[in-house]
Amino acid sequence: MSSPESTPSPAPSSAPASALPFGRLTTAMITPFRPDGSLDLDAAQKVATYLVDGGNDALVLNGTTGEAPTTSDEEKVRLIQAVREAVGDRARIVAGVGTNDTAHTIECAKQAEAAGAHGLLVVTPYYNKPPQDGLRAHFTAVADATGLPNMLYDIPGRAGVEIKSETLIALAEHPRIVAVKDAKGDIAGTTKVLANTDLFYYCGADELNLASLAIGAVGIASVVAHVASREYRQLIDAVVAGDLATAQQIDRRLVPAVEAIMTRTQGAIMVKAALQLAGVIEHATLRSPLVEAPAELVDRLTTDLKTAGLIA
């Protein structure tokens, strides 16, 4: 943990993306399935290549948008290996390994490291709602288990419990806990952690991307970037350059896309529909209990993506 500098740093850090643990632009990538529900690794490689070509520094695999609750440990490993093969050294692979069982999470972390992941995304244990002492023990044990950098995923809306600012400040002492994917929406709390640690923040809520960058997040871990990578790359670059007017213009233009993908039903449902509309994937298959977007939502999505300038 470091003390605040007497002279404030630019927000976000002006360091090059290559100097940051997971770059600046990261997409929480879908897991494509064939119509029969089986894992489609060819499609996954196509999506990964498309995203890296669009400016992504890193890809988060096996997260919520990747439908991790319904893929097996073996499938998760195969996905990491396939995407690593597709993008090579052009992007870092961050593997979602978090569960609500510390022992299982450690096992997944070791498997991800062996499969070639460059880092780990570790979500707050969900459903069993551990106290903050339990969170500290869980995240520390996972960080101790491999040599990879860890990004903690703070998302109380799904996990049922937040990682409190004091807990994050304490966990920042661990040499391999280096970043936070922040989907809590607590700007004041985030500012407190940024002021008292060296943790790198990545916004995990697309509606707050610009606000998070403005207070010091170094990047974003986006869902909407599946179809807006180039736009978000430009937004991030504008903020780093101090061109707030350009960043605001891009952010406001993307509002219809963010609303369409993130507010009307589950995000993986809508972003698969968006990728299908964009011609990136052939099938928008999801695994139960998720279901494909109904025609009326796809129609609204089409209109909103056109309004945002993301599809012709």
XYZ file of C-alpha atoms in Angstrom:
312
model
C 0.000 0.000 0.000
C 1.247 3.461 -0.790
C 0.456 6.849 0.650
C -1.214 9.473 -1.549
C 1.252 11.577 -3.490
C 1.417 15.253 -2.656
C 1.034 16.016 -6.359
C -2.005 14.236 -7.808
C -1.467 11.937 -10.783
C -3.418 12.303 -14.006
C -6.710 10.418 -14.082
C -6.416 7.813 -15.355
C -2.708 7.018 -15.131
C -0.780 8.267 -18.137
C 1.291 5.092 -18.211
C 1.229 3.204 -21.530
C -1.221 0.319 -21.729
C 1.673 -2.132 -21.918
C 2.797 -1.017 -18.447
C -0.577 -1.781 -16.877
C -1.400 -5.298 -15.649
C -4.306 -5.801 -18.029
C -3.916 -2.878 -20.411
C -6.695 -0.325 -20.713
C -9.423 -1.814 -22.904
C -10.700 -5.203 -21.817
C -13.823 -7.034 -22.940
C -15.646 -9.561 -20.757
C -15.972 -12.022 -23.630
C -18.907 -14.252 -24.440
C -18.568 -18.017 -24.735
C -20.031 -19.065 -28.110
C -22.095 -22.242 -28.358
C -23.335 -24.254 -31.304
C -27.107 -24.638 -31.793
C -26.982 -27.895 -29.809
C -25.425 -26.052 -26.848
C -21.912 -27.466 -27.249
C -18.844 -25.271 -26.916
C -17.884 -23.605 -30.220
C -14.154 -22.965 -30.008
C -13.859 -21.910 -33.655
C -16.390 -19.136 -33.010
C -14.582 -18.198 -29.789
C -11.343 -17.754 -31.690
C -13.141 -15.606 -34.260
C -14.664 -13.377 -31.561
C -11.340 -13.058 -29.748
C -9.498 -12.083 -32.930
C -12.224 -9.572 -33.798
C -11.950 -7.966 -30.359
C -8.164 -7.750 -30.382
C -8.229 -6.343 -33.912
C -10.638 -3.725 -32.532
C -8.154 -2.501 -29.948
C -8.534 -4.724 -26.881
C -5.447 -5.099 -24.707
C -6.921 -8.028 -22.784
C -9.853 -10.423 -22.833
C -11.669 -11.678 -19.759
C -12.808 -15.268 -20.284
C -15.161 -17.381 -18.192
C -16.888 -14.503 -16.454
C -20.602 -13.920 -16.083
C -20.941 -12.722 -19.669
C -19.022 -15.869 -20.636
C -21.783 -17.907 -18.938
C -19.319 -19.370 -16.457
C -22.124 -20.732 -14.223
C -23.070 -23.209 -16.974
C -19.670 -24.226 -18.370
C -17.588 -27.003 -16.873
C -14.076 -26.602 -15.517
C -12.794 -28.592 -18.483
C -14.608 -26.348 -20.952
C -13.158 -23.280 -19.260
C -9.630 -24.643 -19.732
C -10.287 -25.465 -23.394
C -11.603 -21.937 -23.976
C -8.483 -20.356 -22.456
C -6.244 -22.539 -24.605
C -8.201 -21.815 -27.806
C -8.259 -18.048 -27.296
C -4.580 -17.966 -26.338
C -3.843 -19.844 -29.562
C -5.907 -17.354 -31.582
C -4.493 -14.094 -30.234
C -0.999 -15.173 -29.248
C 0.890 -12.374 -27.549
C -1.323 -9.620 -28.971
C -3.531 -9.553 -25.858
C -3.504 -10.750 -22.280
C -5.900 -13.466 -21.209
C -7.628 -12.918 -17.859
C -9.370 -16.058 -16.679
C -12.445 -15.910 -14.513
C -11.894 -18.455 -11.742
C -14.104 -17.188 -8.925
C -16.640 -19.443 -7.226
C -18.267 -19.414 -3.793
C -15.952 -22.207 -2.623
C -12.363 -21.216 -1.839
C -10.929 -24.686 -2.491
C -12.673 -24.903 -5.883
C -11.540 -21.391 -6.791
C -7.924 -22.319 -6.018
C -8.254 -25.407 -8.204
C -9.663 -23.314 -11.066
C -6.884 -20.756 -10.631
C -4.192 -23.404 -10.936
C -5.884 -24.870 -14.008
C -6.080 -21.423 -15.634
C -2.408 -20.779 -14.953
C -1.469 -24.124 -16.496
C -3.652 -23.352 -19.532
C -1.723 -20.166 -20.276
C -3.764 -17.376 -18.693
C -1.895 -14.165 -17.926
C -4.084 -13.169 -14.979
C -7.081 -14.141 -12.873
C -10.475 -12.525 -12.319
C -11.728 -13.509 -8.861
C -15.309 -12.588 -8.110
C -16.708 -12.045 -4.635
C -18.086 -15.383 -3.387
C -21.794 -15.338 -4.128
C -24.922 -16.644 -2.402
C -23.209 -17.712 0.840
C -22.553 -14.005 1.658
C -19.328 -14.266 3.663
C -18.315 -11.539 6.125
C -15.408 -9.236 5.283
C -12.978 -11.432 7.248
C -14.056 -14.336 5.062
C -13.524 -12.285 1.919
C -10.010 -11.362 3.022
C -9.181 -15.003 3.722
C -10.692 -16.151 0.413
C -8.954 -13.604 -1.827
C -5.635 -14.049 -0.011
C -5.736 -17.832 -0.371
C -6.463 -17.572 -4.101
C -3.712 -14.997 -4.635
C -1.275 -17.255 -2.758
C -2.118 -20.238 -4.973
C -0.512 -19.123 -8.268
C 2.077 -16.722 -9.605
C -0.490 -14.749 -11.619
C -1.759 -11.213 -10.957
C -5.295 -11.112 -9.556
C -8.135 -8.753 -10.440
C -10.824 -8.759 -7.751
C -14.378 -8.478 -9.080
C -16.582 -6.353 -6.830
C -20.191 -6.813 -7.951
C -22.598 -6.832 -4.994
C -25.643 -6.861 -7.272
C -24.780 -10.428 -8.244
C -22.700 -11.611 -5.301
C -24.997 -10.304 -2.585
C -22.106 -8.762 -0.641
C -19.682 -5.939 -1.444
C -15.946 -5.799 -0.910
C -15.766 -2.875 1.481
C -13.199 -0.141 0.881
C -11.310 -1.078 4.043
C -11.101 -4.687 2.859
C -9.765 -3.634 -0.538
C -7.172 -1.398 1.132
C -6.017 -4.321 3.270
C -5.940 -6.756 0.326
C -3.862 -4.300 -1.717
C -0.908 -5.261 0.488
C -0.748 -8.624 -1.312
C 1.787 -8.477 -4.162
C -0.443 -10.404 -6.564
C -3.692 -8.542 -5.847
C -3.147 -5.736 -8.309
C -6.499 -4.669 -9.747
C -10.239 -4.349 -9.217
C -13.037 -4.817 -11.700
C -15.509 -2.399 -10.173
C -19.207 -2.972 -10.767
C -20.327 -1.530 -7.446
C -20.982 2.008 -8.625
C -19.651 3.599 -5.435
C -17.646 6.521 -6.813
C -16.753 7.844 -3.352
C -15.616 4.414 -2.177
C -13.546 3.897 -5.300
C -11.881 7.266 -4.818
C -10.992 6.317 -1.234
C -9.348 3.077 -2.367
C -7.484 4.840 -5.182
C -6.202 7.424 -2.709
C -4.836 4.786 -0.345
C -3.533 1.976 -2.572
C -1.725 1.233 -5.812
C -4.615 -0.899 -7.091
C -5.490 -0.486 -10.759
C -9.212 0.035 -11.291
C -11.156 -1.196 -14.320
C -14.757 -0.084 -14.654
C -17.099 -3.073 -14.843
C -20.295 -1.096 -15.494
C -20.498 0.393 -18.986
C -22.798 3.218 -17.934
C -20.027 4.465 -15.607
C -17.031 4.064 -17.912
C -16.363 7.761 -18.386
C -17.049 8.657 -14.750
C -14.689 5.924 -13.538
C -11.918 6.973 -15.888
C -12.337 10.558 -14.759
C -11.664 9.684 -11.105
C -8.643 7.533 -11.872
C -9.611 4.126 -13.263
C -6.950 3.019 -15.735
C -9.354 1.216 -18.037
C -12.612 -0.607 -18.543
C -13.751 -4.234 -18.513
C -16.708 -3.909 -20.819
C -19.581 -5.930 -22.226
C -20.736 -3.337 -24.761
C -17.193 -3.295 -26.192
C -18.094 -6.507 -28.020
C -19.610 -4.181 -30.615
C -17.959 -0.886 -29.600
C -14.277 -1.676 -29.050
C -13.023 0.991 -31.420
C -15.288 3.601 -29.862
C -14.228 2.736 -26.317
C -10.588 2.718 -27.366
C -11.072 6.270 -28.646
C -12.885 7.282 -25.450
C -10.100 5.953 -23.224
C -7.402 7.550 -25.363
C -9.266 10.873 -25.225
C -9.418 10.805 -21.427
C -5.727 9.912 -21.157
C -4.943 12.821 -23.475
C -7.067 15.182 -21.388
C -9.625 15.671 -24.172
C -12.758 15.445 -22.045
C -15.012 16.950 -24.722
C -14.248 14.139 -27.174
C -14.690 11.508 -24.456
C -18.073 12.985 -23.524
C -19.184 12.992 -27.144
C -18.337 9.304 -27.584
C -19.863 8.339 -24.243
C -23.144 10.073 -25.060
C -23.310 8.549 -28.538
C -23.055 5.071 -27.015
C -25.910 5.576 -24.526
C -28.506 3.763 -26.707
C -26.196 0.754 -27.079
C -25.473 0.600 -23.343
C -29.168 0.774 -22.523
C -30.059 -1.844 -25.122
C -27.429 -4.355 -24.066
C -27.260 -3.823 -20.316
C -30.710 -2.808 -19.065
C -33.456 -4.786 -20.798
C -32.518 -8.331 -19.907
C -29.383 -10.288 -18.994
C -26.276 -8.857 -20.681
C -25.012 -12.076 -22.270
C -28.374 -12.498 -24.002
C -28.290 -9.082 -25.599
C -24.619 -8.968 -26.473
C -24.845 -12.295 -28.291
C -27.768 -10.888 -30.247
C -25.679 -7.778 -30.984
C -22.733 -9.840 -32.208
C -25.069 -11.824 -34.434
C -26.463 -8.592 -35.880
C -22.909 -7.398 -36.485
C -22.090 -10.617 -38.339
C -19.418 -11.731 -35.864
C -21.168 -14.916 -34.710
C -23.592 -17.133 -36.561
C -25.549 -18.419 -33.578
C -26.726 -16.553 -30.469
C -27.198 -19.788 -28.516
C -27.120 -19.592 -24.725
C -27.248 -22.295 -22.099
C -30.318 -22.698 -19.918
C -31.530 -20.981 -17.823
C -30.547 -18.165 -20.202
C -32.581 -17.976 -23.409
C -32.148 -16.075 -26.661
C -33.572 -12.588 -26.959
C -37.142 -12.469 -28.309
C -37.761 -10.829 -31.675
C -39.130 -7.601 -30.194
C -35.961 -7.044 -28.149
C -33.775 -7.798 -31.157
C -35.745 -5.243 -33.186
C -35.207 -2.577 -30.500
C -31.552 -3.575 -30.234
C -31.117 -3.171 -33.987
C -32.547 0.351 -33.860
C -30.387 1.342 -30.908
C -27.163 -0.041 -32.400
C -27.873 1.888 -35.590
C -28.533 5.054 -33.577
C -25.195 4.585 -31.819
C -23.471 4.108 -35.179
C -22.353 0.575 -34.399
C -24.073 -1.260 -37.258
C -25.085 -0.091 -40.708
